[in-house]
Amino acid sequence: MSPRGRRWLAALTRPRRLMQIGFLVLTGWAVFRLGANAERWCPFGGVEALHTYFAEGDMPCSLGTSNFFALGGLLLLVLLVRRAFCSHLCPIGAVSEGVRGLGAALGLRVREVPRRLDRALSVLKYGLLAFLLWLTYRADELLFRAADPCYAMISRHGEDITFWAYVVLGAILLGALFLSLPFCRWLCPLAAVMNPLARFGLVRVRREASSCTGCARCDNSCPMGIAIAGVEEVRDASCTACLDCVRSCPRSTRGALAVGLPGSTRRWSGAVVPLVVLVVLVSVVAAAEAFPIPSFLRERGEKPELTRTLELEVEGLNCRGSANQLVYFLDRDDILEIPGYLAIEAWPAPPAGRLRLTFDPALTDEEAIKEAIVTPYFDTFEAFERSSPFRVVGYRPW
């Protein structure tokens, strides 16, 4: 094998590269083979859903409370190892780095951006974040989803994706051929969420001035354009803990750059960062499965001292819209009216969602509630009978 081939293979088998490749393969297998909804594990989905969930008690149909676990895990990761999510797990980041490597293999020179212009362009992601959140909170829907480049990659290319999603994705990848991670540096709204906390990340790259020769290879190797050769400790919020700077340090001065905690002289292995990423990732999935939070909440009336809880599996309860329709049947005013206190917690999902109802046992019972869910409702206000789209699994009323 040629020296270039050996270097390429060595780079490909580094822990960070293995994690990027493994996560991309796992995501693709889950989405295209198993039909999973990867969007429900997107941390930015948690940001988008915060207002709707806490203001109205529900979430857009494409999201779930697992997005909140993913967001919490992301913020914890930022406090531990800075923006390591970007360099280890993000699909856009991984593919952009792959395109950048392809461009280098083809002899395309990466264009350097002046630092002043780089800082000016970095502000764009904050404006984009504010615009997207304003758009989402105002419409109560994920309007940007149709043009989201990441969603275009991790979905099954359904009807909710427009031509513009592929245009944006294509522009990002084309830019990555000639510029170092332009989307990650200047436009990513999730980066704007991470940056305020990233400055306080525990694990940092330190430079030992006595061992440094000032060759600036670390500066040239940093995909985020951070000036490393002139600082004692990398505190820049855009650091993704990729550790390319540490690996680029010449063998003669290998000790000039090290990974560790601020103020400590102990040097850590570069494998610590991907290990922390993996532990947090597994913990997030485990926590979301162990402590499921309902994605739809409604409550009416004054809670009595004694209540009873009923848990059901309901076919047709598959999104926020159908959950609101279920509330309509539970709030009926005919002979099947359910009086008194009622709290609704739902986990909508096709083809059948989970439902937990807390009610006043002195005024109604489980049988009456089940019957109200599945029985047609004659709406006296509109003088129209509405058939129930729901079926309670295991319940046969007639």
GROMACS .gro file of N, CA and C in nm, residues 81-237:
model
  471
   81VAL      N    1  -1.762   1.799   2.658
   81VAL     CA    2  -1.660   1.793   2.552
   81VAL      C    3  -1.691   1.891   2.439
   82ARG      N    4  -1.748   2.005   2.476
   82ARG     CA    5  -1.770   2.113   2.381
   82ARG      C    6  -1.861   2.067   2.267
   83ARG      N    7  -1.837   2.111   2.145
   83ARG     CA    8  -1.926   2.077   2.034
   83ARG      C    9  -1.884   1.946   1.966
   84ALA      N   10  -1.855   1.844   2.046
   84ALA     CA   11  -1.814   1.715   1.991
   84ALA      C   12  -1.926   1.650   1.911
   85PHE      N   13  -2.052   1.687   1.937
   85PHE     CA   14  -2.163   1.636   1.856
   85PHE      C   15  -2.139   1.664   1.708
   86CYS      N   16  -2.088   1.784   1.678
   86CYS     CA   17  -2.068   1.824   1.538
   86CYS      C   18  -1.966   1.735   1.467
   87SER      N   19  -1.861   1.698   1.538
   87SER     CA   20  -1.752   1.623   1.475
   87SER      C   21  -1.764   1.472   1.491
   88HIS      N   22  -1.865   1.425   1.567
   88HIS     CA   23  -1.877   1.282   1.591
   88HIS      C   24  -2.012   1.223   1.546
   89LEU      N   25  -2.121   1.302   1.555
   89LEU     CA   26  -2.254   1.245   1.531
   89LEU      C   27  -2.334   1.314   1.421
   90CYS      N   28  -2.311   1.441   1.398
   90CYS     CA   29  -2.396   1.515   1.304
   90CYS      C   30  -2.383   1.463   1.161
   91PRO      N   31  -2.494   1.422   1.097
   91PRO     CA   32  -2.487   1.372   0.959
   91PRO      C   33  -2.433   1.476   0.861
   92ILE      N   34  -2.479   1.601   0.875
   92ILE     CA   35  -2.431   1.706   0.785
   92ILE      C   36  -2.281   1.727   0.803
   93GLY      N   37  -2.235   1.728   0.927
   93GLY     CA   38  -2.093   1.746   0.953
   93GLY      C   39  -2.009   1.632   0.896
   94ALA      N   40  -2.056   1.508   0.914
   94ALA     CA   41  -1.982   1.392   0.865
   94ALA      C   42  -1.972   1.393   0.713
   95VAL      N   43  -2.083   1.419   0.647
   95VAL     CA   44  -2.082   1.419   0.499
   95VAL      C   45  -2.002   1.538   0.447
   96SER      N   46  -2.010   1.652   0.515
   96SER     CA   47  -1.932   1.769   0.472
   96SER      C   48  -1.783   1.741   0.484
   97GLU      N   49  -1.742   1.674   0.591
   97GLU     CA   50  -1.601   1.638   0.606
   97GLU      C   51  -1.559   1.539   0.498
   98GLY      N   52  -1.649   1.445   0.466
   98GLY     CA   53  -1.618   1.351   0.359
   98GLY      C   54  -1.601   1.420   0.226
   99VAL      N   55  -1.685   1.518   0.197
   99VAL     CA   56  -1.675   1.594   0.072
   99VAL      C   57  -1.546   1.675   0.071
  100ARG      N   58  -1.512   1.732   0.186
  100ARG     CA   59  -1.387   1.809   0.195
  100ARG      C   60  -1.266   1.719   0.167
  101GLY      N   61  -1.270   1.595   0.221
  101GLY     CA   62  -1.163   1.500   0.193
  101GLY      C   63  -1.158   1.460   0.047
  102LEU      N   64  -1.277   1.445  -0.014
  102LEU     CA   65  -1.282   1.412  -0.157
  102LEU      C   66  -1.223   1.525  -0.239
  103GLY      N   67  -1.256   1.648  -0.203
  103GLY     CA   68  -1.199   1.762  -0.275
  103GLY      C   69  -1.048   1.766  -0.266
  104ALA      N   70  -0.994   1.735  -0.147
  104ALA     CA   71  -0.849   1.732  -0.131
  104ALA      C   72  -0.786   1.623  -0.216
  105ALA      N   73  -0.855   1.507  -0.223
  105ALA     CA   74  -0.804   1.396  -0.305
  105ALA      C   75  -0.804   1.431  -0.453
  106LEU      N   76  -0.898   1.517  -0.493
  106LEU     CA   77  -0.907   1.560  -0.633
  106LEU      C   78  -0.815   1.677  -0.663
  107GLY      N   79  -0.744   1.723  -0.560
  107GLY     CA   80  -0.652   1.834  -0.580
  107GLY      C   81  -0.716   1.971  -0.569
  108LEU      N   82  -0.838   1.978  -0.515
  108LEU     CA   83  -0.906   2.107  -0.499
  108LEU      C   84  -0.857   2.173  -0.370
  109ARG      N   85  -0.804   2.289  -0.383
  109ARG     CA   86  -0.747   2.359  -0.268
  109ARG      C   87  -0.857   2.428  -0.187
  110VAL      N   88  -0.854   2.408  -0.055
  110VAL     CA   89  -0.950   2.473   0.032
  110VAL      C   90  -0.920   2.622   0.039
  111ARG      N   91  -1.019   2.703   0.012
  111ARG     CA   92  -1.003   2.848   0.015
  111ARG      C   93  -1.001   2.899   0.159
  112GLU      N   94  -0.902   2.979   0.189
  112GLU     CA   95  -0.893   3.037   0.322
  112GLU      C   96  -0.982   3.161   0.331
  113VAL      N   97  -1.054   3.174   0.439
  113VAL     CA   98  -1.140   3.289   0.461
  113VAL      C   99  -1.073   3.380   0.564
  114PRO      N  100  -1.058   3.509   0.533
  114PRO     CA  101  -0.997   3.601   0.631
  114PRO      C  102  -1.071   3.596   0.765
  115ARG      N  103  -0.997   3.606   0.872
  115ARG     CA  104  -1.057   3.590   1.005
  115ARG      C  105  -1.166   3.692   1.033
  116ARG      N  106  -1.147   3.814   0.985
  116ARG     CA  107  -1.250   3.916   1.008
  116ARG      C  108  -1.379   3.878   0.936
  117LEU      N  109  -1.368   3.831   0.813
  117LEU     CA  110  -1.486   3.787   0.738
  117LEU      C  111  -1.547   3.663   0.803
  118ASP      N  112  -1.460   3.573   0.851
  118ASP     CA  113  -1.508   3.451   0.918
  118ASP      C  114  -1.593   3.487   1.040
  119ARG      N  115  -1.547   3.583   1.120
  119ARG     CA  116  -1.623   3.624   1.238
  119ARG      C  117  -1.756   3.689   1.199
  120ALA      N  118  -1.754   3.767   1.091
  120ALA     CA  119  -1.878   3.831   1.046
  120ALA      C  120  -1.979   3.727   0.998
  121LEU      N  121  -1.931   3.629   0.922
  121LEU     CA  122  -2.020   3.525   0.871
  121LEU      C  123  -2.074   3.437   0.984
  122SER      N  124  -1.998   3.424   1.091
  122SER     CA  125  -2.041   3.340   1.203
  122SER      C  126  -2.167   3.392   1.271
  123VAL      N  127  -2.194   3.521   1.255
  123VAL     CA  128  -2.313   3.580   1.315
  123VAL      C  129  -2.441   3.533   1.246
  124LEU      N  130  -2.428   3.490   1.121
  124LEU     CA  131  -2.545   3.452   1.042
  124LEU      C  132  -2.627   3.342   1.108
  125LYS      N  133  -2.561   3.247   1.174
  125LYS     CA  134  -2.634   3.134   1.232
  125LYS      C  135  -2.728   3.177   1.344
  126TYR      N  136  -2.693   3.286   1.414
  126TYR     CA  137  -2.781   3.335   1.521
  126TYR      C  138  -2.907   3.399   1.462
  127GLY      N  139  -2.889   3.472   1.352
  127GLY     CA  140  -3.005   3.529   1.284
  127GLY      C  141  -3.094   3.421   1.226
  128LEU      N  142  -3.032   3.316   1.170
  128LEU     CA  143  -3.110   3.207   1.113
  128LEU      C  144  -3.187   3.132   1.223
  129LEU      N  145  -3.122   3.111   1.337
  129LEU     CA  146  -3.189   3.045   1.449
  129LEU      C  147  -3.311   3.126   1.494
  130ALA      N  148  -3.294   3.256   1.510
  130ALA     CA  149  -3.404   3.342   1.554
  130ALA      C  150  -3.518   3.340   1.453
  131PHE      N  151  -3.485   3.343   1.325
  131PHE     CA  152  -3.588   3.341   1.221
  131PHE      C  153  -3.665   3.210   1.220
  132LEU      N  154  -3.593   3.099   1.231
  132LEU     CA  155  -3.658   2.967   1.227
  132LEU      C  156  -3.749   2.947   1.348
  133LEU      N  157  -3.703   2.991   1.465
  133LEU     CA  158  -3.786   2.976   1.585
  133LEU      C  159  -3.909   3.067   1.577
  134TRP      N  160  -3.891   3.187   1.528
  134TRP     CA  161  -4.005   3.278   1.510
  134TRP      C  162  -4.107   3.217   1.414
  135LEU      N  163  -4.057   3.162   1.304
  135LEU     CA  164  -4.144   3.101   1.204
  135LEU      C  165  -4.218   2.981   1.262
  136THR      N  166  -4.146   2.898   1.336
  136THR     CA  167  -4.204   2.777   1.394
  136THR      C  168  -4.306   2.811   1.502
  137TYR      N  169  -4.271   2.899   1.593
  137TYR     CA  170  -4.361   2.932   1.703
  137TYR      C  171  -4.485   3.007   1.655
  138ARG      N  172  -4.469   3.087   1.550
  138ARG     CA  173  -4.583   3.162   1.499
  138ARG      C  174  -4.682   3.071   1.428
  139ALA      N  175  -4.630   2.978   1.348
  139ALA     CA  176  -4.718   2.889   1.271
  139ALA      C  177  -4.758   2.764   1.348
  140ASP      N  178  -4.686   2.734   1.457
  140ASP     CA  179  -4.713   2.613   1.535
  140ASP      C  180  -4.684   2.487   1.454
  141GLU      N  181  -4.603   2.500   1.352
  141GLU     CA  182  -4.565   2.387   1.268
  141GLU      C  183  -4.419   2.403   1.226
  142LEU      N  184  -4.358   2.291   1.183
  142LEU     CA  185  -4.219   2.293   1.139
  142LEU      C  186  -4.213   2.334   0.992
  143LEU      N  187  -4.231   2.463   0.964
  143LEU     CA  188  -4.237   2.509   0.826
  143LEU      C  189  -4.103   2.492   0.754
  144PHE      N  190  -3.993   2.502   0.828
  144PHE     CA  191  -3.861   2.489   0.765
  144PHE      C  192  -3.832   2.345   0.724
  145ARG      N  193  -3.910   2.253   0.776
  145ARG     CA  194  -3.887   2.110   0.751
  145ARG      C  195  -3.882   2.077   0.602
  146ALA      N  196  -3.963   2.146   0.523
  146ALA     CA  197  -3.969   2.118   0.380
  146ALA      C  198  -3.840   2.152   0.308
  147ALA      N  199  -3.758   2.240   0.368
  147ALA     CA  200  -3.632   2.280   0.304
  147ALA      C  201  -3.512   2.245   0.391
  148ASP      N  202  -3.531   2.159   0.490
  148ASP     CA  203  -3.425   2.123   0.584
  148ASP      C  204  -3.328   2.024   0.519
  149PRO      N  205  -3.201   2.061   0.502
  149PRO     CA  206  -3.107   1.970   0.435
  149PRO      C  207  -3.080   1.843   0.514
  150CYS      N  208  -3.077   1.854   0.648
  150CYS     CA  209  -3.051   1.736   0.730
  150CYS      C  210  -3.169   1.639   0.722
  151TYR      N  211  -3.291   1.693   0.723
  151TYR     CA  212  -3.409   1.607   0.712
  151TYR      C  213  -3.413   1.538   0.576
  152ALA      N  214  -3.365   1.607   0.474
  152ALA     CA  215  -3.360   1.545   0.341
  152ALA      C  216  -3.268   1.424   0.341
  153MET      N  217  -3.166   1.426   0.426
  153MET     CA  218  -3.071   1.315   0.432
  153MET      C  219  -3.123   1.198   0.514
  154ILE      N  220  -3.193   1.228   0.624
  154ILE     CA  221  -3.229   1.121   0.718
  154ILE      C  222  -3.377   1.086   0.713
  155SER      N  223  -3.442   1.116   0.602
  155SER     CA  224  -3.583   1.078   0.586
  155SER      C  225  -3.595   0.987   0.465
  156ARG      N  226  -3.716   0.947   0.438
  156ARG     CA  227  -3.740   0.859   0.323
  156ARG      C  228  -3.793   0.938   0.203
  157HIS      N  229  -3.757   1.066   0.199
  157HIS     CA  230  -3.787   1.151   0.083
  157HIS      C  231  -3.937   1.152   0.052
  158GLY      N  232  -4.015   1.182   0.156
  158GLY     CA  233  -4.160   1.181   0.141
  158GLY      C  234  -4.213   1.310   0.081
  159GLU      N  235  -4.345   1.322   0.082
  159GLU     CA  236  -4.411   1.436   0.019
  159GLU      C  237  -4.386   1.567   0.091
  160ASP      N  238  -4.349   1.560   0.219
  160ASP     CA  239  -4.328   1.683   0.295
  160ASP      C  240  -4.194   1.747   0.267
  161ILE      N  241  -4.109   1.685   0.185
  161ILE     CA  242  -3.981   1.743   0.147
  161ILE      C  243  -3.995   1.806   0.009
  162THR      N  244  -3.953   1.929  -0.004
  162THR     CA  245  -3.963   1.998  -0.132
  162THR      C  246  -3.830   1.993  -0.207
  163PHE      N  247  -3.835   2.042  -0.328
  163PHE     CA  248  -3.717   2.050  -0.412
  163PHE      C  249  -3.608   2.135  -0.346
  164TRP      N  250  -3.651   2.235  -0.267
  164TRP     CA  251  -3.556   2.327  -0.207
  164TRP      C  252  -3.467   2.260  -0.103
  165ALA      N  253  -3.514   2.154  -0.039
  165ALA     CA  254  -3.431   2.083   0.057
  165ALA      C  255  -3.307   2.026  -0.012
  166TYR      N  256  -3.324   1.975  -0.132
  166TYR     CA  257  -3.212   1.918  -0.206
  166TYR      C  258  -3.122   2.028  -0.263
  167VAL      N  259  -3.182   2.142  -0.296
  167VAL     CA  260  -3.102   2.256  -0.341
  167VAL      C  261  -3.011   2.304  -0.229
  168VAL      N  262  -3.068   2.318  -0.108
  168VAL     CA  263  -2.989   2.363   0.008
  168VAL      C  264  -2.880   2.261   0.041
  169LEU      N  265  -2.916   2.131   0.041
  169LEU     CA  266  -2.818   2.027   0.068
  169LEU      C  267  -2.707   2.027  -0.036
  170GLY      N  268  -2.746   2.041  -0.163
  170GLY     CA  269  -2.646   2.045  -0.270
  170GLY      C  270  -2.553   2.164  -0.257
  171ALA      N  271  -2.607   2.279  -0.218
  171ALA     CA  272  -2.525   2.399  -0.200
  171ALA      C  273  -2.426   2.381  -0.086
  172ILE      N  274  -2.471   2.316   0.022
  172ILE     CA  275  -2.383   2.292   0.136
  172ILE      C  276  -2.267   2.201   0.097
  173LEU      N  277  -2.297   2.094   0.025
  173LEU     CA  278  -2.193   1.999  -0.014
  173LEU      C  279  -2.101   2.057  -0.120
  174LEU      N  280  -2.157   2.138  -0.210
  174LEU     CA  281  -2.072   2.204  -0.310
  174LEU      C  282  -1.978   2.302  -0.242
  175GLY      N  283  -2.030   2.377  -0.145
  175GLY     CA  284  -1.944   2.470  -0.073
  175GLY      C  285  -1.835   2.400   0.005
  176ALA      N  286  -1.866   2.277   0.055
  176ALA     CA  287  -1.768   2.201   0.133
  176ALA      C  288  -1.651   2.153   0.047
  177LEU      N  289  -1.666   2.154  -0.085
  177LEU     CA  290  -1.556   2.117  -0.173
  177LEU      C  291  -1.445   2.223  -0.172
  178PHE      N  292  -1.484   2.348  -0.152
  178PHE     CA  293  -1.390   2.458  -0.166
  178PHE      C  294  -1.366   2.536  -0.036
  179LEU      N  295  -1.456   2.516   0.062
  179LEU     CA  296  -1.444   2.587   0.190
  179LEU      C  297  -1.450   2.484   0.303
  180SER      N  298  -1.387   2.516   0.413
  180SER     CA  299  -1.385   2.423   0.525
  180SER      C  300  -1.513   2.436   0.606
  181LEU      N  301  -1.601   2.335   0.593
  181LEU     CA  302  -1.725   2.325   0.670
  181LEU      C  303  -1.804   2.457   0.677
  182PRO      N  304  -1.843   2.514   0.564
  182PRO     CA  305  -1.911   2.645   0.566
  182PRO      C  306  -2.043   2.644   0.642
  183PHE      N  307  -2.122   2.538   0.628
  183PHE     CA  308  -2.251   2.532   0.697
  183PHE      C  309  -2.230   2.525   0.848
  184CYS      N  310  -2.138   2.440   0.891
  184CYS     CA  311  -2.113   2.421   1.034
  184CYS      C  312  -2.060   2.548   1.099
  185ARG      N  313  -1.981   2.623   1.025
  185ARG     CA  314  -1.919   2.743   1.082
  185ARG      C  315  -2.012   2.863   1.081
  186TRP      N  316  -2.093   2.877   0.978
  186TRP     CA  317  -2.162   3.004   0.958
  186TRP      C  318  -2.315   2.996   0.960
  187LEU      N  319  -2.373   2.881   0.933
  187LEU     CA  320  -2.518   2.878   0.912
  187LEU      C  321  -2.595   2.783   1.003
  188CYS      N  322  -2.529   2.689   1.067
  188CYS     CA  323  -2.601   2.587   1.143
  188CYS      C  324  -2.674   2.647   1.263
  189PRO      N  325  -2.809   2.640   1.268
  189PRO     CA  326  -2.882   2.696   1.382
  189PRO      C  327  -2.857   2.619   1.511
  190LEU      N  328  -2.828   2.488   1.500
  190LEU     CA  329  -2.799   2.412   1.622
  190LEU      C  330  -2.667   2.456   1.683
  191ALA      N  331  -2.573   2.497   1.599
  191ALA     CA  332  -2.446   2.550   1.651
  191ALA      C  333  -2.471   2.677   1.731
  192ALA      N  334  -2.569   2.757   1.687
  192ALA     CA  335  -2.603   2.878   1.761
  192ALA      C  336  -2.661   2.845   1.899
  193VAL      N  337  -2.728   2.730   1.909
  193VAL     CA  338  -2.780   2.686   2.039
  193VAL      C  339  -2.666   2.640   2.129
  194MET      N  340  -2.567   2.573   2.072
  194MET     CA  341  -2.458   2.516   2.151
  194MET      C  342  -2.354   2.619   2.195
  195ASN      N  343  -2.329   2.718   2.112
  195ASN     CA  344  -2.216   2.808   2.135
  195ASN      C  345  -2.214   2.877   2.272
  196PRO      N  346  -2.327   2.927   2.324
  196PRO     CA  347  -2.321   2.993   2.455
  196PRO      C  348  -2.266   2.904   2.566
  197LEU      N  349  -2.297   2.773   2.560
  197LEU     CA  350  -2.248   2.680   2.661
  197LEU      C  351  -2.109   2.625   2.627
  198ALA      N  352  -2.077   2.621   2.497
  198ALA     CA  353  -1.954   2.557   2.452
  198ALA      C  354  -1.829   2.624   2.510
  199ARG      N  355  -1.839   2.752   2.540
  199ARG     CA  356  -1.723   2.822   2.597
  199ARG      C  357  -1.683   2.765   2.733
  200PHE      N  358  -1.777   2.699   2.799
  200PHE     CA  359  -1.751   2.646   2.933
  200PHE      C  360  -1.722   2.496   2.931
  201GLY      N  361  -1.709   2.438   2.812
  201GLY     CA  362  -1.683   2.296   2.802
  201GLY      C  363  -1.558   2.255   2.880
  202LEU      N  364  -1.566   2.143   2.952
  202LEU     CA  365  -1.457   2.102   3.040
  202LEU      C  366  -1.332   2.058   2.963
  203VAL      N  367  -1.349   1.969   2.867
  203VAL     CA  368  -1.233   1.915   2.796
  203VAL      C  369  -1.185   2.018   2.693
  204ARG      N  370  -1.057   2.051   2.700
  204ARG     CA  371  -1.003   2.153   2.611
  204ARG      C  372  -0.867   2.110   2.557
  205VAL      N  373  -0.830   2.174   2.446
  205VAL     CA  374  -0.697   2.155   2.390
  205VAL      C  375  -0.606   2.261   2.452
  206ARG      N  376  -0.493   2.217   2.509
  206ARG     CA  377  -0.397   2.308   2.570
  206ARG      C  378  -0.269   2.310   2.488
  207ARG      N  379  -0.204   2.426   2.485
  207ARG     CA  380  -0.077   2.440   2.413
  207ARG      C  381   0.035   2.472   2.512
  208GLU      N  382   0.139   2.391   2.506
  208GLU     CA  383   0.257   2.413   2.589
  208GLU      C  384   0.354   2.501   2.513
  209ALA      N  385   0.363   2.628   2.553
  209ALA     CA  386   0.443   2.726   2.478
  209ALA      C  387   0.590   2.687   2.469
  210SER      N  388   0.643   2.623   2.572
  210SER     CA  389   0.785   2.587   2.573
  210SER      C  390   0.818   2.480   2.469
  211SER      N  391   0.719   2.400   2.431
  211SER     CA  392   0.742   2.294   2.332
  211SER      C  393   0.701   2.336   2.192
  212CYS      N  394   0.627   2.445   2.180
  212CYS     CA  395   0.573   2.487   2.051
  212CYS      C  396   0.678   2.560   1.968
  213THR      N  397   0.689   2.526   1.841
  213THR     CA  398   0.785   2.590   1.751
  213THR      C  399   0.720   2.702   1.669
  214GLY      N  400   0.588   2.717   1.682
  214GLY     CA  401   0.520   2.821   1.606
  214GLY      C  402   0.501   2.788   1.460
  215CYS      N  403   0.497   2.659   1.426
  215CYS     CA  404   0.483   2.620   1.286
  215CYS      C  405   0.343   2.647   1.231
  216ALA      N  406   0.245   2.664   1.317
  216ALA     CA  407   0.106   2.696   1.281
  216ALA      C  408   0.035   2.585   1.204
  217ARG      N  409   0.087   2.463   1.212
  217ARG     CA  410   0.015   2.353   1.147
  217ARG      C  411  -0.120   2.328   1.213
  218CYS      N  412  -0.127   2.354   1.341
  218CYS     CA  413  -0.255   2.337   1.411
  218CYS      C  414  -0.359   2.434   1.358
  219ASP      N  415  -0.318   2.558   1.330
  219ASP     CA  416  -0.409   2.656   1.272
  219ASP      C  417  -0.460   2.609   1.136
  220ASN      N  418  -0.367   2.560   1.055
  220ASN     CA  419  -0.402   2.519   0.919
  220ASN      C  420  -0.491   2.395   0.916
  221SER      N  421  -0.478   2.310   1.020
  221SER     CA  422  -0.555   2.186   1.020
  221SER      C  423  -0.694   2.202   1.081
  222CYS      N  424  -0.718   2.311   1.154
  222CYS     CA  425  -0.846   2.328   1.222
  222CYS      C  426  -0.958   2.354   1.121
  223PRO      N  427  -1.057   2.265   1.113
  223PRO     CA  428  -1.164   2.284   1.014
  223PRO      C  429  -1.255   2.402   1.046
  224MET      N  430  -1.251   2.451   1.171
  224MET     CA  431  -1.336   2.562   1.211
  224MET      C  432  -1.264   2.697   1.205
  225GLY      N  433  -1.139   2.695   1.158
  225GLY     CA  434  -1.064   2.819   1.141
  225GLY      C  435  -1.024   2.887   1.270
  226ILE      N  436  -1.001   2.810   1.377
  226ILE     CA  437  -0.962   2.868   1.505
  226ILE      C  438  -0.811   2.892   1.508
  227ALA      N  439  -0.770   3.007   1.560
  227ALA     CA  440  -0.627   3.037   1.577
  227ALA      C  441  -0.579   2.971   1.705
  228ILE      N  442  -0.504   2.862   1.692
  228ILE     CA  443  -0.462   2.783   1.807
  228ILE      C  444  -0.319   2.814   1.848
  229ALA      N  445  -0.234   2.847   1.750
  229ALA     CA  446  -0.091   2.862   1.776
  229ALA      C  447  -0.059   2.979   1.868
  230GLY      N  448  -0.150   3.071   1.887
  230GLY     CA  449  -0.121   3.187   1.970
  230GLY      C  450  -0.191   3.188   2.104
  231VAL      N  451  -0.255   3.078   2.143
  231VAL     CA  452  -0.326   3.076   2.271
  231VAL      C  453  -0.273   2.963   2.359
  232GLU      N  454  -0.290   2.978   2.489
  232GLU     CA  455  -0.249   2.873   2.581
  232GLU      C  456  -0.354   2.763   2.591
  233GLU      N  457  -0.479   2.801   2.569
  233GLU     CA  458  -0.589   2.706   2.585
  233GLU      C  459  -0.699   2.744   2.486
  234VAL      N  460  -0.752   2.645   2.415
  234VAL     CA  461  -0.856   2.673   2.316
  234VAL      C  462  -0.989   2.686   2.388
  235ARG      N  463  -1.041   2.808   2.392
  235ARG     CA  464  -1.169   2.835   2.456
  235ARG      C  465  -1.275   2.877   2.355
  236ASP      N  466  -1.237   2.883   2.231
  236ASP     CA  467  -1.331   2.927   2.127
  236ASP      C  468  -1.455   2.838   2.127
  237ALA      N  469  -1.574   2.900   2.123
  237ALA     CA  470  -1.699   2.824   2.130
  237ALA      C  471  -1.719   2.733   2.010
   0.00000   0.00000   0.00000
